[in-house]
């Protein structure tokens, strides 16, 4: 046995250790669709922001190991304050979420007192606490349409805000935030990809710029894209989002051929989690994400309203 353990590759030993710690602590591993392959493979569930938020709220576990970025783990902690929420990669943040502060949002609310505030889930807990309702890329249009107000303060993603405004008569006022991964994809990238793969359909994430969204056949959240590719009769697709999603698509529908719209679409923050960090995190029950009482309570209202929509 000792000999077998010694000759077992390091990654296999790590996986065994993680499974043991998971069982001992009644833990579940949730991973975003952009995570690296080994993390997606060990996860109990892989999904987009909305699916992960729902899982975090409903999973019967004492510990949630969140393989993603900080706002996702915060959302899980807000929804399940009784659970231990771990973020194995402590430094994994979403730069877009830090592009608006609660103070800046309060100033905006004073200027437009009749407007409703919709915050993208990619925000801090403090910003969620200042918002009427939260949204993700898969339900942003539905969330905005569910509101009575005609004026909407939409934070922080200007591209998602502009995309939503295509589907409503409401006056959407987007904040000037953006995702550095999606915002750098250009119409030129789309033209080049079409030239290289003329039979492929183009799918893009709504965090892309309006001129890129205009050129796509389908706009969807990460899991929306996976579902679309798997159900389509077409064979080839160009995928306009972070390239980690290609592993998930290959796994779910191996007969389809997918090309990245831009090979530069890499979210470094989403790549910080690995098996070693997951194992250490389960061993030490840290880094733990907690949200202070009053902020957590107000943020929960905004997230719960979204889940109810
Ligand atoms: P999804 O909710 O579509 O998975 O998007 C999350 C995200 O951070 C996109 O950059
Ligand atoms: Fe944030 Fe963009 Fe990374 Fe998503 S891909 S976590 S929006 S920086």
Short mmCIF file of C-alpha atoms and ligand atoms in Angstrom, two decimals:
data_model
loop_
_atom_site.label_atom_id
_atom_site.label_comp_id
_atom_site.label_asym_id
_atom_site.label_seq_id
_atom_site.Cartn_x
_atom_site.Cartn_y
_atom_site.Cartn_z
CA UNK A 1 0.00 0.00 0.00
CA UNK A 2 2.81 2.36 0.97
CA UNK A 3 4.56 1.47 -2.31
CA UNK A 4 1.38 2.12 -4.32
CA UNK A 5 0.94 5.52 -2.64
CA UNK A 6 4.50 6.49 -3.47
CA UNK A 7 4.21 5.59 -7.15
CA UNK A 8 0.77 7.17 -7.56
CA UNK A 9 1.05 10.42 -9.56
CA UNK A 10 0.82 13.62 -7.48
CA UNK A 11 -2.46 14.73 -9.08
CA UNK A 12 -4.12 11.35 -8.33
CA UNK A 13 -3.05 11.57 -4.68
CA UNK A 14 -4.44 15.10 -4.52
CA UNK A 15 -7.75 13.96 -5.98
CA UNK A 16 -8.00 11.12 -3.45
CA UNK A 17 -7.21 13.50 -0.61
CA UNK A 18 -9.83 15.99 -1.81
CA UNK A 19 -12.51 13.27 -2.01
CA UNK A 20 -11.65 12.14 1.52
CA UNK A 21 -11.76 15.67 2.94
CA UNK A 22 -15.02 16.33 1.10
CA UNK A 23 -16.65 13.29 2.68
CA UNK A 24 -15.28 14.10 6.17
CA UNK A 25 -16.59 17.68 6.02
CA UNK A 26 -19.82 17.11 4.05
CA UNK A 27 -18.50 19.51 1.41
CA UNK A 28 -19.52 20.20 -2.16
CA UNK A 29 -17.32 21.65 -4.91
CA UNK A 30 -18.97 24.20 -7.23
CA UNK A 31 -17.04 25.45 -10.28
CA UNK A 32 -17.69 28.11 -12.90
CA UNK A 33 -17.61 27.16 -16.60
CA UNK A 34 -14.31 29.10 -17.03
CA UNK A 35 -12.33 26.99 -14.54
CA UNK A 36 -9.32 24.95 -15.67
CA UNK A 37 -9.98 21.34 -16.73
CA UNK A 38 -8.77 19.58 -13.56
CA UNK A 39 -11.05 21.78 -11.46
CA UNK A 40 -14.09 21.21 -13.70
CA UNK A 41 -13.37 17.48 -13.50
CA UNK A 42 -13.31 17.31 -9.70
CA UNK A 43 -16.32 19.60 -9.23
CA UNK A 44 -19.71 18.22 -8.19
CA UNK A 45 -21.38 20.87 -10.31
CA UNK A 46 -20.14 23.22 -13.04
CA UNK A 47 -22.30 26.07 -14.29
CA UNK A 48 -22.91 29.75 -15.01
CA UNK A 49 -23.43 32.42 -12.34
CA UNK A 50 -27.18 31.88 -12.01
CA UNK A 51 -26.95 28.10 -11.82
CA UNK A 52 -24.16 28.35 -9.23
CA UNK A 53 -26.16 30.81 -7.11
CA UNK A 54 -29.14 28.44 -7.18
CA UNK A 55 -26.96 25.45 -6.28
CA UNK A 56 -25.31 27.38 -3.44
CA UNK A 57 -28.74 28.21 -2.00
CA UNK A 58 -30.14 24.69 -2.26
CA UNK A 59 -27.27 22.21 -1.92
CA UNK A 60 -27.52 20.04 1.17
CA UNK A 61 -23.91 20.47 2.37
CA UNK A 62 -22.13 22.07 5.33
CA UNK A 63 -19.23 23.39 3.28
CA UNK A 64 -19.20 24.95 -0.20
CA UNK A 65 -15.84 25.07 -1.97
CA UNK A 66 -16.29 27.78 -4.56
CA UNK A 67 -14.03 27.53 -7.61
CA UNK A 68 -14.55 30.86 -9.32
CA UNK A 69 -14.00 34.49 -8.36
CA UNK A 70 -14.79 36.44 -5.19
CA UNK A 71 -18.25 37.83 -6.03
CA UNK A 72 -19.48 34.28 -6.74
CA UNK A 73 -18.30 32.97 -3.37
CA UNK A 74 -19.76 36.08 -1.71
CA UNK A 75 -23.13 35.38 -3.35
CA UNK A 76 -23.02 31.83 -1.99
CA UNK A 77 -22.15 33.14 1.50
CA UNK A 78 -24.97 35.70 1.36
CA UNK A 79 -27.50 33.05 0.35
CA UNK A 80 -26.29 30.44 2.85
CA UNK A 81 -24.91 32.24 5.92
CA UNK A 82 -25.14 28.98 7.90
CA UNK A 83 -22.71 27.23 5.53
CA UNK A 84 -18.93 27.51 5.45
CA UNK A 85 -18.02 29.02 2.06
CA UNK A 86 -14.42 28.59 0.94
CA UNK A 87 -12.69 30.41 -1.93
CA UNK A 88 -9.51 28.33 -2.51
CA UNK A 89 -7.87 31.06 -4.61
CA UNK A 90 -8.05 34.01 -2.21
CA UNK A 91 -6.76 36.52 -4.79
CA UNK A 92 -9.27 35.55 -7.50
CA UNK A 93 -11.32 38.68 -8.00
CA UNK A 94 -13.40 40.11 -10.85
CA UNK A 95 -11.94 43.50 -11.88
CA UNK A 96 -15.32 44.56 -13.30
CA UNK A 97 -16.98 44.04 -9.91
CA UNK A 98 -14.55 46.57 -8.43
CA UNK A 99 -15.39 49.24 -11.03
CA UNK A 100 -18.20 50.70 -8.92
CA UNK A 101 -18.31 51.29 -5.17
CA UNK A 102 -21.34 51.49 -2.89
CA UNK A 103 -20.55 55.22 -2.35
CA UNK A 104 -20.63 55.92 -6.10
CA UNK A 105 -23.92 54.06 -6.41
CA UNK A 106 -25.43 56.07 -3.53
CA UNK A 107 -24.56 59.32 -5.35
CA UNK A 108 -26.28 58.01 -8.49
CA UNK A 109 -29.38 57.04 -6.49
CA UNK A 110 -29.59 60.56 -5.07
CA UNK A 111 -29.44 62.03 -8.59
CA UNK A 112 -32.15 59.69 -9.92
CA UNK A 113 -34.45 58.98 -6.93
CA UNK A 114 -37.22 57.46 -9.10
CA UNK A 115 -34.94 54.97 -10.84
CA UNK A 116 -34.74 51.30 -9.90
CA UNK A 117 -31.26 49.89 -9.35
CA UNK A 118 -30.31 46.66 -11.10
CA UNK A 119 -26.89 45.26 -10.27
CA UNK A 120 -25.14 42.57 -12.23
CA UNK A 121 -24.14 39.67 -9.96
CA UNK A 122 -20.53 40.71 -10.76
CA UNK A 123 -20.57 43.30 -7.94
CA UNK A 124 -19.43 43.51 -4.33
CA UNK A 125 -21.82 42.63 -1.50
CA UNK A 126 -21.92 46.36 -0.55
CA UNK A 127 -23.15 47.31 -4.05
CA UNK A 128 -25.74 44.51 -3.97
CA UNK A 129 -26.94 45.87 -0.62
CA UNK A 130 -27.61 49.26 -2.31
CA UNK A 131 -29.53 47.66 -5.21
CA UNK A 132 -33.20 46.81 -5.68
CA UNK A 133 -32.52 43.62 -7.57
CA UNK A 134 -29.62 41.59 -8.88
CA UNK A 135 -29.29 39.93 -12.31
CA UNK A 136 -26.95 37.61 -14.20
CA UNK A 137 -26.16 37.43 -17.90
CA UNK A 138 -28.84 34.75 -18.36
CA UNK A 139 -31.75 36.66 -16.79
CA UNK A 140 -30.86 40.38 -17.13
CA UNK A 141 -33.59 41.11 -19.71
CA UNK A 142 -36.24 39.25 -17.69
CA UNK A 143 -35.21 41.01 -14.46
CA UNK A 144 -35.43 44.49 -16.03
CA UNK A 145 -38.78 43.68 -17.64
CA UNK A 146 -40.14 42.58 -14.26
CA UNK A 147 -39.71 46.07 -12.77
CA UNK A 148 -42.35 48.83 -12.60
CA UNK A 149 -39.88 51.73 -12.83
CA UNK A 150 -39.23 53.30 -16.25
CA UNK A 151 -35.75 54.48 -15.34
CA UNK A 152 -33.12 51.87 -14.55
CA UNK A 153 -29.68 52.44 -13.07
CA UNK A 154 -27.73 49.44 -14.38
CA UNK A 155 -24.35 48.64 -12.79
CA UNK A 156 -21.52 47.98 -13.47
CA UNK A 157 -21.37 46.50 -17.02
CA UNK A 158 -22.13 49.03 -19.79
CA UNK A 159 -22.11 46.28 -22.44
CA UNK A 160 -24.69 44.13 -20.65
CA UNK A 161 -26.72 47.29 -19.92
CA UNK A 162 -26.69 48.25 -23.61
CA UNK A 163 -27.63 44.70 -24.60
CA UNK A 164 -30.64 44.76 -22.21
CA UNK A 165 -31.77 48.12 -23.64
CA UNK A 166 -32.35 46.40 -27.02
CA UNK A 167 -35.27 44.47 -25.49
CA UNK A 168 -37.09 47.18 -23.51
CA UNK A 169 -38.52 50.70 -23.82
CA UNK A 170 -37.25 51.52 -20.35
CA UNK A 171 -34.55 54.15 -19.99
CA UNK A 172 -31.47 52.12 -19.07
CA UNK A 173 -28.61 54.14 -17.60
CA UNK A 174 -25.55 51.88 -17.66
CA UNK A 175 -22.48 52.51 -15.50
CA UNK A 176 -19.19 52.64 -17.44
CA UNK A 177 -17.79 49.33 -16.20
CA UNK A 178 -16.62 46.51 -18.47
CA UNK A 179 -15.03 43.06 -18.46
CA UNK A 180 -11.44 43.23 -19.73
CA UNK A 181 -11.77 39.74 -21.25
CA UNK A 182 -14.90 40.36 -23.34
CA UNK A 183 -14.47 44.06 -24.06
CA UNK A 184 -11.24 43.42 -25.94
CA UNK A 185 -12.97 41.21 -28.54
CA UNK A 186 -13.36 43.31 -31.73
CA UNK A 187 -15.39 43.18 -34.97
CA UNK A 188 -12.08 42.43 -36.65
CA UNK A 189 -11.82 39.21 -34.57
CA UNK A 190 -15.33 38.28 -35.77
CA UNK A 191 -14.46 38.92 -39.44
CA UNK A 192 -11.28 36.87 -39.20
CA UNK A 193 -13.03 33.97 -37.46
CA UNK A 194 -15.80 33.95 -40.11
CA UNK A 195 -13.23 33.88 -42.87
CA UNK A 196 -11.42 30.94 -41.27
CA UNK A 197 -14.61 28.99 -40.46
CA UNK A 198 -17.34 30.07 -42.90
CA UNK A 199 -19.74 27.26 -41.87
CA UNK A 200 -19.59 28.03 -38.15
CA UNK A 201 -22.25 29.92 -36.18
CA UNK A 202 -21.00 32.73 -33.93
CA UNK A 203 -22.06 32.80 -30.26
CA UNK A 204 -21.06 35.66 -27.97
CA UNK A 205 -21.51 36.61 -24.32
CA UNK A 206 -23.52 39.81 -23.61
CA UNK A 207 -20.44 41.28 -21.88
CA UNK A 208 -19.04 41.82 -25.41
CA UNK A 209 -19.23 45.24 -27.07
CA UNK A 210 -22.44 46.19 -28.93
CA UNK A 211 -20.72 46.06 -32.34
CA UNK A 212 -19.59 42.47 -31.66
CA UNK A 213 -23.01 41.45 -30.30
CA UNK A 214 -24.57 42.83 -33.53
CA UNK A 215 -22.48 40.45 -35.63
CA UNK A 216 -23.32 37.25 -33.71
CA UNK A 217 -25.98 34.65 -34.45
CA UNK A 218 -26.59 33.99 -30.77
CA UNK A 219 -26.02 35.95 -27.53
CA UNK A 220 -26.11 33.92 -24.30
CA UNK A 221 -24.69 33.28 -20.86
CA UNK A 222 -21.96 30.64 -20.61
CA UNK A 223 -24.39 27.82 -19.84
CA UNK A 224 -26.80 29.25 -22.44
CA UNK A 225 -24.05 28.80 -25.04
CA UNK A 226 -23.35 25.21 -23.95
CA UNK A 227 -27.03 24.33 -24.20
CA UNK A 228 -27.35 26.02 -27.59
CA UNK A 229 -24.36 24.15 -29.07
CA UNK A 230 -25.51 20.79 -27.70
CA UNK A 231 -29.05 21.19 -29.02
CA UNK A 232 -28.23 22.72 -32.40
CA UNK A 233 -28.28 20.68 -35.61
CA UNK A 234 -25.24 22.65 -36.77
CA UNK A 235 -21.79 21.15 -36.40
CA UNK A 236 -19.36 24.08 -36.05
CA UNK A 237 -19.37 27.07 -33.71
CA UNK A 238 -17.19 30.07 -32.92
CA UNK A 239 -17.36 30.82 -29.20
CA UNK A 240 -17.03 34.44 -28.08
CA UNK A 241 -16.27 34.18 -24.39
CA UNK A 242 -13.52 33.02 -22.01
CA UNK A 243 -11.82 29.95 -23.47
CA UNK A 244 -12.28 27.73 -20.36
CA UNK A 245 -15.81 27.06 -21.61
CA UNK A 246 -14.44 24.98 -24.50
CA UNK A 247 -13.61 22.12 -22.12
CA UNK A 248 -17.19 22.01 -20.82
CA UNK A 249 -18.61 22.04 -24.38
CA UNK A 250 -16.27 19.26 -25.50
CA UNK A 251 -17.37 17.17 -22.53
CA UNK A 252 -21.11 17.79 -22.95
CA UNK A 253 -21.26 17.46 -26.74
CA UNK A 254 -18.07 15.82 -28.04
CA UNK A 255 -19.33 15.57 -31.62
CA UNK A 256 -19.45 19.38 -32.06
CA UNK A 257 -16.48 21.43 -33.26
CA UNK A 258 -15.86 24.74 -31.48
CA UNK A 259 -13.28 27.45 -32.12
CA UNK A 260 -12.49 30.35 -29.78
CA UNK A 261 -13.47 33.75 -31.24
CA UNK A 262 -10.34 35.14 -29.62
CA UNK A 263 -7.53 33.04 -28.17
CA UNK A 264 -6.71 36.08 -25.99
CA UNK A 265 -10.02 35.75 -24.12
CA UNK A 266 -8.50 34.42 -20.89
CA UNK A 267 -9.61 35.51 -17.44
CA UNK A 268 -6.47 35.13 -15.34
CA UNK A 269 -8.52 35.35 -12.15
CA UNK A 270 -10.62 32.36 -13.18
CA UNK A 271 -7.43 30.35 -13.72
CA UNK A 272 -6.05 30.81 -10.18
CA UNK A 273 -7.80 27.79 -8.67
CA UNK A 274 -6.13 24.37 -8.91
CA UNK A 275 -6.22 20.99 -7.12
CA UNK A 276 -3.53 21.97 -4.62
CA UNK A 277 -5.45 25.09 -3.55
CA UNK A 278 -8.71 23.12 -3.27
CA UNK A 279 -7.00 20.49 -1.11
CA UNK A 280 -5.31 23.07 1.16
CA UNK A 281 -8.53 24.97 1.50
CA UNK A 282 -10.47 21.88 2.61
CA UNK A 283 -7.69 20.94 4.99
CA UNK A 284 -7.52 24.34 6.70
CA UNK A 285 -11.18 25.38 6.17
CA UNK A 286 -9.83 28.64 4.77
CA UNK A 287 -9.87 31.15 3.09
CA UNK A 288 -13.42 31.53 4.34
CA UNK A 289 -15.83 34.08 2.86
CA UNK A 290 -18.30 35.73 5.23
CA UNK A 291 -20.48 38.80 4.73
CA UNK A 292 -21.23 41.04 7.73
CA UNK A 293 -24.82 40.94 9.05
CA UNK A 294 -26.59 44.06 7.78
CA UNK A 295 -24.82 44.14 4.38
CA UNK A 296 -25.52 40.42 3.97
CA UNK A 297 -29.21 40.85 4.84
CA UNK A 298 -29.74 43.72 2.36
CA UNK A 299 -27.73 42.01 -0.38
CA UNK A 300 -29.74 38.81 0.15
CA UNK A 301 -32.94 40.70 -0.59
CA UNK A 302 -31.59 41.83 -3.99
CA UNK A 303 -30.40 38.31 -4.87
CA UNK A 304 -33.58 36.65 -3.60
CA UNK A 305 -35.74 39.01 -5.69
CA UNK A 306 -33.74 37.87 -8.74
CA UNK A 307 -34.17 34.18 -7.87
CA UNK A 308 -37.92 34.78 -7.48
CA UNK A 309 -38.09 36.29 -11.00
P1 LIG B 1 -22.03 33.69 -16.78
O1 LIG B 1 -23.03 33.98 -15.73
O2 LIG B 1 -22.59 33.76 -18.17
O3 LIG B 1 -21.38 32.36 -16.53
O4 LIG B 1 -20.91 34.81 -16.76
C1 LIG B 1 -20.09 35.06 -15.66
C2 LIG B 1 -18.93 35.88 -16.01
O5 LIG B 1 -18.16 36.29 -15.17
C3 LIG B 1 -18.74 36.17 -17.40
O6 LIG B 1 -17.55 36.83 -17.58
FE1 LIG B 2 -14.96 39.21 -14.28
FE2 LIG B 2 -14.65 39.16 -16.92
FE3 LIG B 2 -13.33 37.41 -15.43
FE4 LIG B 2 -15.99 37.21 -15.76
S1 LIG B 2 -14.42 36.97 -17.32
S2 LIG B 2 -14.87 37.02 -13.84
S3 LIG B 2 -16.56 39.37 -15.82
S4 LIG B 2 -13.10 39.65 -15.40
#
